[in-house]
Coordinates of N, CA and C and ligand atoms in Angstrom, one line a residue:
M28 N -34.5 0.2 13.9 CA -34.5 1.3 12.6 C -34.2 2.6 13.1
R29 N -33.5 3.1 12.2 CA -33.2 4.7 12.4 C -34.6 5.4 12.2
E30 N -34.9 6.5 13.0 CA -35.8 7.3 12.9 C -35.6 8.5 11.8
N31 N -36.5 9.0 11.1 CA -36.5 10.1 10.4 C -35.4 10.0 9.3
Y32 N -35.2 8.8 8.9 CA -33.9 8.3 8.2 C -34.1 9.0 6.9
T33 N -35.4 8.9 6.4 CA -35.7 9.3 4.9 C -35.7 10.9 4.8
L34 N -35.7 11.7 5.8 CA -35.8 13.0 5.7 C -34.4 13.6 5.1
T35 N -34.5 14.5 4.1 CA -33.1 15.1 3.7 C -32.3 15.7 4.7
R36 N -31.1 15.7 4.7 CA -30.2 16.2 5.6 C -29.3 17.2 5.1
L37 N -29.4 18.4 5.9 CA -28.5 19.5 5.3 C -27.5 20.0 6.4
F38 N -26.3 20.4 6.1 CA -25.4 20.8 7.0 C -25.6 22.5 7.0
L39 N -25.7 23.0 8.0 CA -25.8 24.5 8.1 C -24.7 25.1 9.1
D40 N -24.0 26.1 8.5 CA -22.9 26.7 9.4 C -23.4 27.7 10.1
M41 N -24.0 27.3 11.1 CA -24.8 28.4 12.1 C -25.3 27.6 13.4
E42 N -25.4 28.6 14.3 CA -25.9 28.0 15.6 C -27.3 27.4 15.4
L43 N -27.6 26.3 16.0 CA -28.9 25.7 15.9 C -29.8 25.6 17.3
A44 N -31.2 26.4 17.3 CA -31.8 26.2 18.4 C -33.0 26.4 17.9
E45 N -34.2 25.9 18.8 CA -35.4 26.0 18.3 C -36.1 27.4 18.1
G46 N -36.6 27.4 16.8 CA -37.3 28.9 16.5 C -36.4 29.8 15.8
R47 N -35.0 29.3 15.5 CA -34.2 30.0 14.7 C -34.5 30.0 13.2
S48 N -34.2 31.0 12.5 CA -34.5 30.8 11.1 C -33.2 30.9 10.4
A49 N -33.1 30.2 9.2 CA -31.8 30.0 8.6 C -32.0 30.1 7.2
D50 N -31.2 31.2 6.6 CA -31.3 31.4 5.1 C -30.4 30.5 4.3
L51 N -30.5 29.6 3.5 CA -30.0 28.5 2.9 C -28.9 29.2 2.0
S52 N -27.8 28.6 1.7 CA -26.8 29.0 0.4 C -27.6 28.9 -0.7
K53 N -27.2 29.5 -1.9 CA -27.7 29.4 -3.1 C -27.8 27.9 -3.9
E54 N -26.8 27.3 -3.3 CA -26.5 25.8 -3.8 C -27.7 25.1 -3.0
Q55 N -27.7 25.3 -1.7 CA -28.8 24.4 -1.1 C -30.1 24.8 -1.5
A56 N -30.4 26.1 -1.8 CA -31.7 26.5 -2.1 C -32.1 25.9 -3.4
H57 N -31.0 25.8 -4.4 CA -31.2 25.3 -5.5 C -31.6 23.8 -5.6
Y58 N -30.8 23.1 -4.7 CA -31.0 21.7 -4.5 C -32.3 21.4 -3.9
L59 N -32.8 22.1 -3.1 CA -34.2 21.9 -2.4 C -35.2 22.2 -3.5
A60 N -35.1 23.3 -4.0 CA -36.3 23.8 -5.0 C -36.4 23.2 -6.1
N61 N -35.2 22.9 -6.8 CA -35.1 22.5 -8.2 C -34.8 21.1 -8.4
V62 N -34.1 20.5 -7.5 CA -33.8 19.1 -7.5 C -34.7 18.4 -6.7
L63 N -35.1 18.7 -5.5 CA -36.1 17.8 -4.6 C -37.2 18.3 -4.8
R64 N -37.5 19.3 -5.5 CA -38.8 20.0 -5.7 C -39.6 20.3 -4.5
R65 N -39.0 20.8 -3.4 CA -39.8 20.9 -2.2 C -40.3 22.2 -2.0
A66 N -41.5 22.4 -1.3 CA -42.3 23.6 -1.1 C -42.4 24.0 0.2
E67 N -43.0 25.1 0.5 CA -43.0 25.6 1.9 C -44.0 24.6 2.7
G68 N -43.4 24.3 4.0 CA -43.9 23.4 4.8 C -43.2 22.0 4.9
S69 N -42.4 21.8 3.9 CA -42.0 20.6 3.9 C -40.7 20.5 4.9
E70 N -40.5 19.2 5.4 CA -39.7 19.0 6.4 C -38.3 18.5 5.9
L71 N -37.4 18.8 6.7 CA -36.1 18.1 6.6 C -35.3 18.2 7.9
R72 N -34.0 17.5 7.9 CA -33.1 17.6 9.1 C -32.0 18.4 8.9
V73 N -31.4 19.1 9.8 CA -30.2 20.0 9.7 C -29.3 19.7 10.9
F74 N -27.9 19.8 10.6 CA -26.9 19.6 11.7 C -25.8 20.8 11.4
N75 N -25.0 20.9 12.2 CA -24.1 21.9 12.3 C -22.5 21.5 12.7
G76 N -22.5 20.1 12.9 CA -21.5 19.6 13.5 C -21.2 19.4 14.8
K77 N -22.1 20.2 15.5 CA -21.6 20.4 16.8 C -22.9 20.3 17.8
A78 N -24.1 20.5 17.3 CA -25.3 20.7 18.1 C -26.2 19.5 17.8
G79 N -25.8 18.3 17.4 CA -26.7 17.1 17.1 C -27.5 17.4 15.9
E80 N -28.7 16.9 15.9 CA -29.4 17.0 14.5 C -31.0 17.5 14.9
W81 N -31.4 18.4 14.1 CA -32.5 19.2 14.3 C -33.6 19.0 13.1
R82 N -34.8 19.0 13.6 CA -36.0 19.0 12.5 C -36.1 20.3 12.1
A83 N -36.3 20.6 10.8 CA -36.7 22.1 10.3 C -37.6 22.0 9.3
V84 N -38.2 23.2 9.0 CA -39.5 23.1 8.1 C -39.1 24.4 7.1
V85 N -39.4 24.2 5.8 CA -39.3 25.3 4.9 C -40.3 26.2 5.1
T86 N -40.0 27.5 5.3 CA -40.9 28.5 5.6 C -40.9 29.5 4.2
D87 N -40.1 29.4 3.2 CA -40.0 30.3 2.4 C -39.1 29.8 1.2
I88 N -39.6 29.7 0.0 CA -38.8 28.9 -1.0 C -38.8 29.5 -2.4
S89 N -37.8 29.7 -3.1 CA -38.0 30.1 -4.5 C -36.8 29.5 -5.1
R90 N -36.6 29.7 -6.5 CA -35.5 28.9 -7.3 C -34.2 29.2 -6.7
K91 N -33.8 30.3 -6.1 CA -32.7 30.6 -5.8 C -32.4 30.9 -4.2
S92 N -33.4 30.9 -3.5 CA -33.4 31.2 -2.1 C -34.2 30.4 -1.2
A93 N -34.0 30.0 0.0 CA -34.9 29.3 0.7 C -34.7 29.6 2.4
T94 N -35.7 29.7 3.0 CA -35.6 29.9 4.4 C -36.1 28.9 5.3
L95 N -35.5 28.3 6.3 CA -35.9 27.3 7.1 C -36.1 27.7 8.6
E96 N -37.1 27.3 9.3 CA -37.2 27.3 10.6 C -36.9 26.1 11.3
V97 N -35.9 26.2 12.3 CA -35.5 25.1 13.2 C -36.7 24.8 14.2
K98 N -36.8 23.5 14.1 CA -38.0 23.0 15.1 C -37.2 22.3 16.2
T99 N -37.7 21.0 16.5 CA -37.1 20.3 17.7 C -35.8 19.4 17.4
Q100 N -35.0 19.3 18.4 CA -33.8 18.6 18.3 C -34.3 17.1 18.1
L101 N -33.6 16.4 17.2 CA -33.9 14.9 16.9 C -32.9 14.1 17.5
R102 N -31.5 14.5 17.5 CA -30.5 13.8 18.0 C -29.6 14.6 18.8
A103 N -29.2 14.2 19.8 CA -28.0 14.8 20.7 C -26.8 14.7 19.9
P104 N -25.8 15.6 20.2 CA -24.5 15.7 19.4 C -23.7 14.4 19.7
K105 N -22.9 13.8 18.8 CA -22.2 12.7 19.0 C -21.0 12.8 18.1
A106 N -19.6 12.7 18.8 CA -18.5 12.6 18.0 C -18.1 11.4 17.3
C107 N -17.4 11.3 16.3 CA -16.9 10.0 15.8 C -15.7 9.7 16.5
P108 N -15.2 8.5 16.6 CA -14.1 8.0 17.4 C -12.8 8.9 16.9
D109 N -11.9 9.2 18.1 CA -10.6 9.9 17.8 C -9.6 9.3 16.8
I110 N -9.8 9.2 15.5 CA -8.7 8.7 14.7 C -8.5 9.7 13.6
W111 N -7.1 10.0 13.3 CA -6.7 11.1 12.4 C -6.1 10.1 11.3
L112 N -6.4 10.8 10.0 CA -5.9 10.2 8.8 C -4.9 11.5 8.3
C113 N -3.6 11.0 8.3 CA -2.7 11.9 7.6 C -2.3 11.3 6.2
F114 N -2.5 12.3 5.2 CA -2.4 11.6 3.9 C -1.7 12.6 2.9
A115 N -0.9 12.0 2.2 CA -0.3 12.9 1.1 C -1.2 13.0 0.1
P116 N -1.5 14.2 -0.3 CA -2.5 14.6 -1.4 C -2.3 13.9 -2.7
V117 N -3.1 13.5 -3.4 CA -3.0 12.7 -4.6 C -3.8 13.4 -5.7
K118 N -4.0 12.8 -6.9 CA -4.7 13.3 -8.0 C -6.2 13.9 -7.4
K119 N -6.7 14.7 -8.3 CA -7.9 15.5 -7.8 C -9.1 14.5 -7.6
H120 N -9.3 13.6 -8.4 CA -10.5 12.7 -8.2 C -10.2 11.7 -7.0
R121 N -9.0 11.3 -6.9 CA -8.6 10.3 -5.9 C -8.7 10.8 -4.6
N122 N -8.1 12.2 -4.5 CA -8.2 12.9 -3.3 C -9.6 13.0 -2.8
A123 N -10.5 13.4 -3.7 CA -11.8 13.6 -3.3 C -12.5 12.2 -2.9
F124 N -11.9 11.2 -3.3 CA -12.5 9.8 -3.1 C -11.9 9.5 -1.7
I125 N -10.9 10.0 -1.1 CA -10.2 9.8 0.2 C -11.1 10.7 1.0
L126 N -11.2 11.9 0.8 CA -12.1 12.6 1.6 C -13.5 12.1 1.8
E127 N -14.2 11.7 0.8 CA -15.4 11.2 0.9 C -15.6 9.9 1.7
K128 N -14.7 9.1 1.4 CA -14.6 7.6 2.1 C -14.4 7.7 3.6
A129 N -13.2 8.5 3.8 CA -12.8 8.7 5.1 C -13.8 9.4 6.0
T130 N -14.5 10.2 5.6 CA -15.6 10.8 6.3 C -16.7 9.9 6.5
E131 N -17.0 9.0 5.5 CA -18.0 7.9 5.7 C -17.5 7.1 6.9
L132 N -16.5 6.7 6.7 CA -15.8 5.7 7.7 C -15.5 6.3 9.1
G133 N -15.8 7.6 9.2 CA -16.0 8.2 10.6 C -14.6 8.8 11.2
V134 N -13.9 9.2 10.2 CA -12.6 9.9 10.4 C -12.7 11.4 11.3
A135 N -12.0 11.5 12.3 CA -12.2 12.8 13.1 C -11.4 13.8 12.6
V136 N -10.1 13.5 12.1 CA -9.1 14.9 11.6 C -8.6 14.2 10.2
L137 N -8.6 15.0 9.4 CA -7.9 14.9 8.2 C -6.8 15.9 7.9
Q138 N -5.6 15.2 7.9 CA -4.4 16.1 7.6 C -3.6 16.0 6.3
P139 N -3.6 16.8 5.4 CA -2.9 16.5 4.2 C -1.5 17.0 4.6
V140 N -0.6 16.2 4.1 CA 0.8 16.2 4.4 C 1.6 16.0 3.1
I141 N 2.4 17.2 3.0 CA 3.3 16.8 1.5 C 4.5 16.3 2.0
T142 N 4.9 15.2 1.2 CA 6.1 14.6 1.2 C 7.0 14.7 -0.1
A143 N 8.0 14.1 0.1 CA 9.0 14.3 -1.1 C 8.6 14.1 -2.4
R144 N 7.7 13.1 -2.6 CA 7.2 12.6 -3.9 C 5.9 13.1 -4.2
T145 N 5.2 14.0 -3.2 CA 3.9 14.4 -3.4 C 4.0 15.5 -4.8
Q146 N 3.1 15.1 -5.6 CA 2.9 15.8 -7.0 C 1.7 16.7 -7.0
H147 N 0.7 16.5 -6.0 CA -0.5 17.3 -6.1 C -0.7 18.1 -4.8
G148 N 0.3 18.8 -4.5 CA 0.4 19.6 -3.2 C -0.5 21.0 -3.1
K149 N -1.0 21.4 -4.4 CA -1.7 22.6 -4.4 C -3.3 22.4 -4.2
L150 N -3.7 22.6 -2.8 CA -5.1 22.2 -2.6 C -5.9 23.4 -2.4
R151 N -7.0 23.0 -2.8 CA -8.3 24.0 -2.5 C -8.9 23.3 -1.4
L152 N -8.5 24.0 -0.1 CA -9.3 23.6 1.1 C -10.7 23.8 1.2
D153 N -11.1 25.0 0.4 CA -12.6 25.1 0.6 C -13.3 24.2 -0.2
K154 N -12.8 23.8 -1.4 CA -13.4 22.9 -2.1 C -13.5 21.5 -1.3
M155 N -12.3 21.0 -0.8 CA -12.2 20.0 0.0 C -13.2 19.9 1.1
R156 N -13.4 21.2 1.8 CA -14.3 21.1 2.8 C -15.7 20.8 2.3
G157 N -16.1 21.2 1.2 CA -17.4 21.1 0.5 C -17.7 19.5 0.2
Q158 N -16.4 18.9 -0.3 CA -16.7 17.5 -0.3 C -16.8 16.7 0.8
I159 N -16.1 17.2 2.0 CA -16.4 16.6 3.3 C -17.8 16.7 3.7
I160 N -18.3 17.9 3.5 CA -19.7 18.4 4.0 C -20.8 17.4 3.3
E161 N -20.3 17.3 2.2 CA -21.4 16.4 1.2 C -21.6 15.0 1.8
A162 N -20.2 14.4 2.1 CA -20.3 13.0 2.5 C -20.8 13.0 3.9
A163 N -20.7 14.0 4.6 CA -21.1 13.9 6.1 C -22.6 13.9 6.0
E164 N -23.2 14.9 5.1 CA -24.8 14.8 5.0 C -25.2 13.6 4.6
Q165 N -24.7 12.8 3.9 CA -25.2 11.6 3.3 C -25.0 10.6 4.5
T166 N -24.0 10.6 5.3 CA -23.6 9.4 6.1 C -24.2 9.5 7.4
E167 N -25.0 10.3 7.7 CA -25.6 10.5 9.1 C -24.8 10.9 10.2
R168 N -23.7 11.1 10.1 CA -22.8 11.6 11.0 C -23.1 12.9 11.6
L169 N -23.0 13.3 12.8 CA -23.4 14.3 13.4 C -22.4 15.5 13.6
D170 N -21.1 15.0 13.4 CA -19.8 15.9 13.7 C -19.2 16.0 12.3
L171 N -18.4 16.9 11.9 CA -17.6 16.9 10.7 C -16.3 16.7 11.0
P172 N -15.6 15.9 10.1 CA -14.0 15.6 10.4 C -13.5 17.1 10.2
I173 N -12.3 17.4 11.1 CA -11.6 18.6 11.1 C -10.6 18.6 9.7
L174 N -10.6 19.3 9.0 CA -9.5 19.4 7.9 C -8.6 20.4 8.5
Q175 N -7.4 19.8 8.5 CA -6.2 20.7 9.0 C -5.5 21.4 7.9
E176 N -4.8 22.5 8.0 CA -4.0 23.2 7.1 C -3.1 22.0 6.6
T177 N -2.7 22.2 5.3 CA -1.5 21.3 4.8 C -0.3 21.5 5.6
T178 N 0.4 20.3 5.7 CA 1.7 20.6 6.6 C 2.7 19.7 5.7
N179 N 4.0 19.5 6.0 CA 4.9 18.7 5.4 C 5.5 17.8 6.5
L180 N 5.9 16.7 5.9 CA 6.1 15.4 6.8 C 7.1 16.0 7.9
E181 N 8.3 16.5 7.6 CA 9.3 17.0 8.6 C 8.5 17.8 9.7
K182 N 7.9 18.7 9.5 CA 7.3 19.7 10.5 C 6.2 18.8 11.2
M183 N 5.6 17.9 10.6 CA 4.4 17.1 11.2 C 5.1 16.3 12.2
I184 N 6.4 15.6 11.8 CA 7.0 14.8 12.7 C 7.4 15.7 14.0
A185 N 8.1 16.7 13.6 CA 8.8 17.5 14.7 C 7.6 18.0 15.9
E186 N 6.4 18.3 15.3 CA 5.3 18.8 16.2 C 4.5 17.7 16.7
W187 N 4.7 16.4 16.5 CA 3.9 15.4 16.7 C 3.6 15.2 18.3
P188 N 2.4 15.1 18.6 CA 2.0 14.8 20.0 C 2.3 13.5 20.4
Q189 N 3.3 13.3 21.3 CA 4.2 12.1 21.6 C 3.3 11.0 22.0
D190 N 2.1 11.3 22.5 CA 1.2 10.2 23.2 C 0.3 9.6 22.2
R191 N 0.4 10.1 20.9 CA -0.4 9.4 19.8 C 0.4 8.6 18.8
I192 N 0.1 7.3 18.8 CA 0.9 6.4 17.8 C 0.5 6.8 16.4
L193 N 1.5 6.8 15.6 CA 1.2 7.1 14.2 C 1.5 5.8 13.4
L194 N 0.6 5.3 12.9 CA 0.5 4.0 12.3 C 0.9 4.5 10.8
F195 N 2.1 3.9 10.2 CA 2.7 4.4 9.0 C 2.6 3.4 8.0
A196 N 1.7 3.4 6.8 CA 1.4 2.4 6.0 C 2.8 2.4 5.0
D197 N 3.6 1.3 5.3 CA 4.8 1.3 4.9 C 4.8 0.0 3.7
E198 N 4.9 0.5 2.4 CA 4.9 -0.5 1.3 C 6.1 -1.2 1.1
G199 N 7.1 -0.9 2.1 CA 8.4 -1.5 1.7 C 8.7 -3.0 1.9
G200 N 7.6 -3.5 2.5 CA 7.6 -5.1 2.4 C 8.1 -5.6 3.7
D201 N 8.9 -5.1 4.8 CA 9.4 -5.5 5.8 C 8.8 -5.1 7.0
A202 N 7.6 -4.3 7.0 CA 6.9 -4.0 8.2 C 5.8 -5.2 8.6
A203 N 5.5 -4.8 9.9 CA 4.6 -5.9 10.6 C 3.3 -5.7 9.8
P204 N 2.5 -6.9 9.8 CA 1.2 -6.9 9.3 C 0.4 -5.8 10.2
A205 N -0.5 -5.2 9.6 CA -1.4 -4.0 10.3 C -2.3 -4.6 11.2
L206 N -2.8 -5.8 11.1 CA -3.9 -6.3 12.0 C -3.5 -6.6 13.4
P207 N -2.4 -7.5 13.6 CA -2.0 -7.7 14.9 C -1.4 -6.3 15.6
V208 N -0.9 -5.5 14.9 CA -0.2 -4.2 15.5 C -1.5 -3.3 16.0
L209 N -2.6 -3.2 15.3 CA -3.7 -2.6 15.6 C -4.5 -3.3 16.7
N210 N -4.5 -4.6 16.9 CA -5.0 -5.3 18.0 C -4.2 -5.0 19.2
D211 N -3.0 -4.6 19.1 CA -2.3 -4.6 20.3 C -2.1 -3.2 20.9
I212 N -2.6 -2.0 20.4 CA -2.3 -0.7 20.8 C -3.3 -0.4 21.6
S213 N -3.1 0.6 22.5 CA -4.1 1.1 23.4 C -4.0 2.7 23.6
A214 N -3.3 3.2 22.7 CA -3.1 4.7 22.8 C -4.0 5.4 21.6
P215 N -4.4 6.5 21.6 CA -4.9 7.2 20.4 C -4.0 7.0 19.3
A216 N -4.8 7.0 18.1 CA -3.8 7.0 16.9 C -4.2 7.8 15.7
A217 N -3.1 7.9 14.9 CA -3.2 8.4 13.6 C -2.6 7.5 12.4
L218 N -3.1 7.6 11.4 CA -2.6 6.7 10.3 C -2.0 7.7 9.1
L219 N -1.1 7.2 8.5 CA -0.2 8.0 7.7 C -0.1 7.2 6.2
V220 N -0.4 7.7 5.2 CA -0.2 7.1 3.8 C 0.4 8.0 2.9
G221 N 1.2 7.4 2.1 CA 2.2 8.2 1.1 C 1.3 8.6 -0.3
P222 N 2.0 9.2 -1.1 CA 1.5 9.6 -2.3 C 1.5 8.5 -3.2
E223 N 1.4 8.6 -4.6 CA 1.3 7.7 -5.7 C 2.8 7.1 -5.7
G224 N 3.8 7.9 -5.6 CA 5.2 7.4 -5.8 C 5.7 6.9 -4.5
G225 N 4.9 6.7 -3.4 CA 5.4 6.2 -2.1 C 6.3 7.1 -1.4
F226 N 6.8 6.7 -0.2 CA 7.8 7.5 0.5 C 9.2 7.1 0.0
T227 N 10.0 7.9 0.3 CA 11.7 7.9 -0.1 C 12.2 7.1 1.2
D228 N 13.4 6.4 0.9 CA 14.1 5.6 1.8 C 14.4 6.7 2.9
K229 N 14.6 8.0 2.6 CA 15.0 8.8 3.7 C 13.8 9.0 4.5
E230 N 12.7 9.4 4.0 CA 11.3 9.4 4.7 C 11.1 8.2 5.6
R231 N 11.3 7.1 5.1 CA 11.0 5.7 5.8 C 12.0 5.6 7.0
G232 N 13.2 6.1 6.8 CA 14.1 6.0 7.7 C 13.7 7.0 9.0
L233 N 13.4 8.2 8.6 CA 13.1 9.3 9.4 C 12.0 8.7 10.3
L234 N 10.9 8.4 9.6 CA 9.6 8.0 10.3 C 9.9 6.7 11.3
R235 N 10.8 5.7 10.8 CA 11.1 4.6 11.8 C 12.0 4.9 13.0
E236 N 12.5 5.9 12.9 CA 13.4 6.5 14.2 C 12.5 7.1 15.2
Q237 N 11.3 7.4 14.9 CA 10.5 8.0 15.8 C 9.8 7.0 16.8
S238 N 9.8 7.4 18.1 CA 9.2 6.4 19.1 C 7.8 6.2 19.0
F239 N 7.2 7.1 18.4 CA 5.6 6.9 18.2 C 5.4 6.3 17.0
V240 N 6.0 6.0 16.1 CA 5.7 5.6 14.8 C 5.8 4.0 14.9
K241 N 4.6 3.4 14.3 CA 4.7 2.0 14.1 C 4.5 1.8 12.5
P242 N 5.4 1.1 11.8 CA 5.1 0.9 10.3 C 4.4 -0.4 10.2
V243 N 3.3 -0.3 9.4 CA 2.7 -1.6 9.1 C 2.5 -2.0 7.8
S244 N 2.2 -3.1 7.6 CA 2.0 -3.5 6.1 C 0.7 -3.8 5.7
L245 N 0.2 -3.6 4.6 CA -1.1 -4.0 4.1 C -1.1 -5.1 3.1
G246 N -0.2 -5.9 3.4 CA -0.1 -7.0 2.5 C 0.8 -7.0 1.2
P247 N 1.0 -8.0 0.5 CA 2.0 -8.2 -0.4 C 1.8 -7.4 -1.7
R248 N 0.7 -7.0 -2.0 CA 0.3 -6.2 -3.1 C 0.6 -4.6 -2.8
I249 N 1.1 -3.9 -3.8 CA 1.1 -2.5 -3.6 C -0.5 -1.8 -4.0
L250 N -0.8 -1.3 -3.1 CA -2.2 -0.6 -3.1 C -2.1 0.8 -3.6
R251 N -3.0 1.4 -4.3 CA -3.1 2.8 -4.6 C -3.2 3.5 -3.2
A252 N -2.7 4.8 -3.0 CA -2.7 5.6 -1.9 C -4.2 5.6 -1.2
D253 N -5.2 5.7 -2.2 CA -6.4 6.0 -1.5 C -7.1 4.6 -1.0
T254 N -6.9 3.5 -1.8 CA -7.1 2.1 -1.3 C -6.3 1.7 0.0
A255 N -5.0 2.1 0.2 CA -4.2 2.1 1.5 C -5.0 2.7 2.5
A256 N -5.3 4.1 2.4 CA -5.8 4.9 3.5 C -7.2 4.4 3.9
L257 N -8.0 3.8 3.0 CA -9.2 3.4 3.4 C -9.2 1.9 4.0
S258 N -8.3 1.1 3.6 CA -8.1 -0.2 4.2 C -7.5 -0.1 5.7
L259 N -6.7 0.7 5.8 CA -6.1 1.0 7.1 C -7.2 1.5 8.1
L260 N -8.0 2.6 7.6 CA -9.0 3.1 8.3 C -10.0 2.1 8.9
T261 N -10.3 1.3 7.7 CA -11.3 0.1 8.1 C -10.9 -0.8 9.2
L262 N -9.6 -1.2 9.1 CA -8.9 -2.1 10.2 C -9.0 -1.3 11.5
W263 N -8.7 0.0 11.5 CA -8.7 0.7 12.7 C -10.1 0.6 13.4
Q264 N -11.0 1.1 12.7 CA -12.4 1.1 13.1 C -12.9 -0.3 13.7
A265 N -12.5 -1.3 13.0 CA -13.0 -2.6 13.3 C -12.3 -3.2 14.7
T266 N -10.9 -2.6 14.8 CA -10.2 -3.2 16.0 C -10.1 -2.1 17.2
Q267 N -10.1 -0.7 17.0 CA -10.3 0.2 18.0 C -11.3 1.2 18.0
G268 N -12.0 1.0 16.8 CA -13.0 2.1 16.7 C -14.3 1.8 17.1
D269 N -15.5 2.2 16.4 CA -16.8 2.1 16.8 C -17.5 0.9 16.1
W270 N -16.8 -0.1 15.4 CA -17.2 -1.0 14.7 C -17.4 -2.3 15.7
R271 N -16.8 -2.1 16.9 CA -16.7 -3.2 17.7 C -18.0 -3.7 18.5
Ligands
SAH313 N1 6.0 3.1 -3.8 C1 5.0 2.5 -4.6 C2 3.6 3.2 -4.7 C3 3.3 3.7 -3.3 S1 1.6 3.4 -2.9 C4 5.5 2.7 -6.1 O1 5.7 3.6 -6.8 O2 5.6 1.4 -6.7 C5 1.0 4.8 -2.0 C6 0.9 4.6 -0.5 O3 0.1 3.5 -0.1 C7 2.2 4.0 0.0 O4 3.2 5.1 0.3 C8 1.8 3.4 1.3 O5 1.7 4.3 2.5 C9 0.4 2.9 1.1 N2 0.6 1.4 0.6 C10 0.3 1.0 -0.4 N3 0.6 -0.4 -0.6 C11 0.9 -0.7 0.7 C12 1.2 -1.9 1.4 N4 1.1 -3.2 0.7 N5 1.6 -2.0 2.5 C13 1.4 -0.9 3.3 N6 1.1 0.4 2.8 C14 0.9 0.5 1.5

């Protein structure tokens, strides 16, 4: 059984060490004071994505502000497996869904990539980071996925680290089934999923020319981009990641 599992977990963007005090953001203070109705002396857990997880105690709290004191370390740092998700941004709530679920599924890097048919490329990275943090708080992970600056497909391909396989979710119908491909790889990997309108033939051609790209199929039905991303991430975790 997981220890301290029921204690609320908060992300703090600061160094954590015994005896340190932390002023919470207005939103976090509101959450503790008004939603969870916590008082002075109440215990919780905090993490910063790097230093594991720590026990903390509320030393001062009002409706708009709260201060914690960091106590002992509960868990040592642990990173999620090294898997990247490159995804064409989609509609707002579906994008939020991708960020939340990919964080839960233990993604290490989130790379928004603009493709020819991307229609929702204006991204609020600060908002996206908030959604990632919220998901990480819920899901007990000790690191945060890295949210990269938005890039575009050509640039991403030109700058690609050649020793990393790019598994490209290709809805074209003639790609190899994903599971045997995943069972067969031994290099670090990244996953690529297109936007609502899919990839253009030109993009599919460009991708298929690259030695590091492996096109994969997720079956005979066309999935929404968010479903495709999470299905592929699930398969990767089961075959190559920490579900084994
Ligand atoms: N081009 C399609 C929809 C694209 S679905 C159309 O307009 O009809 C969005 C993305 O999800 C695709 O670009 C692809 O990356 C992924 N995807 C969806 N279904 C898939 C499947 N059966 N196999 C592989 N990838 C799929």
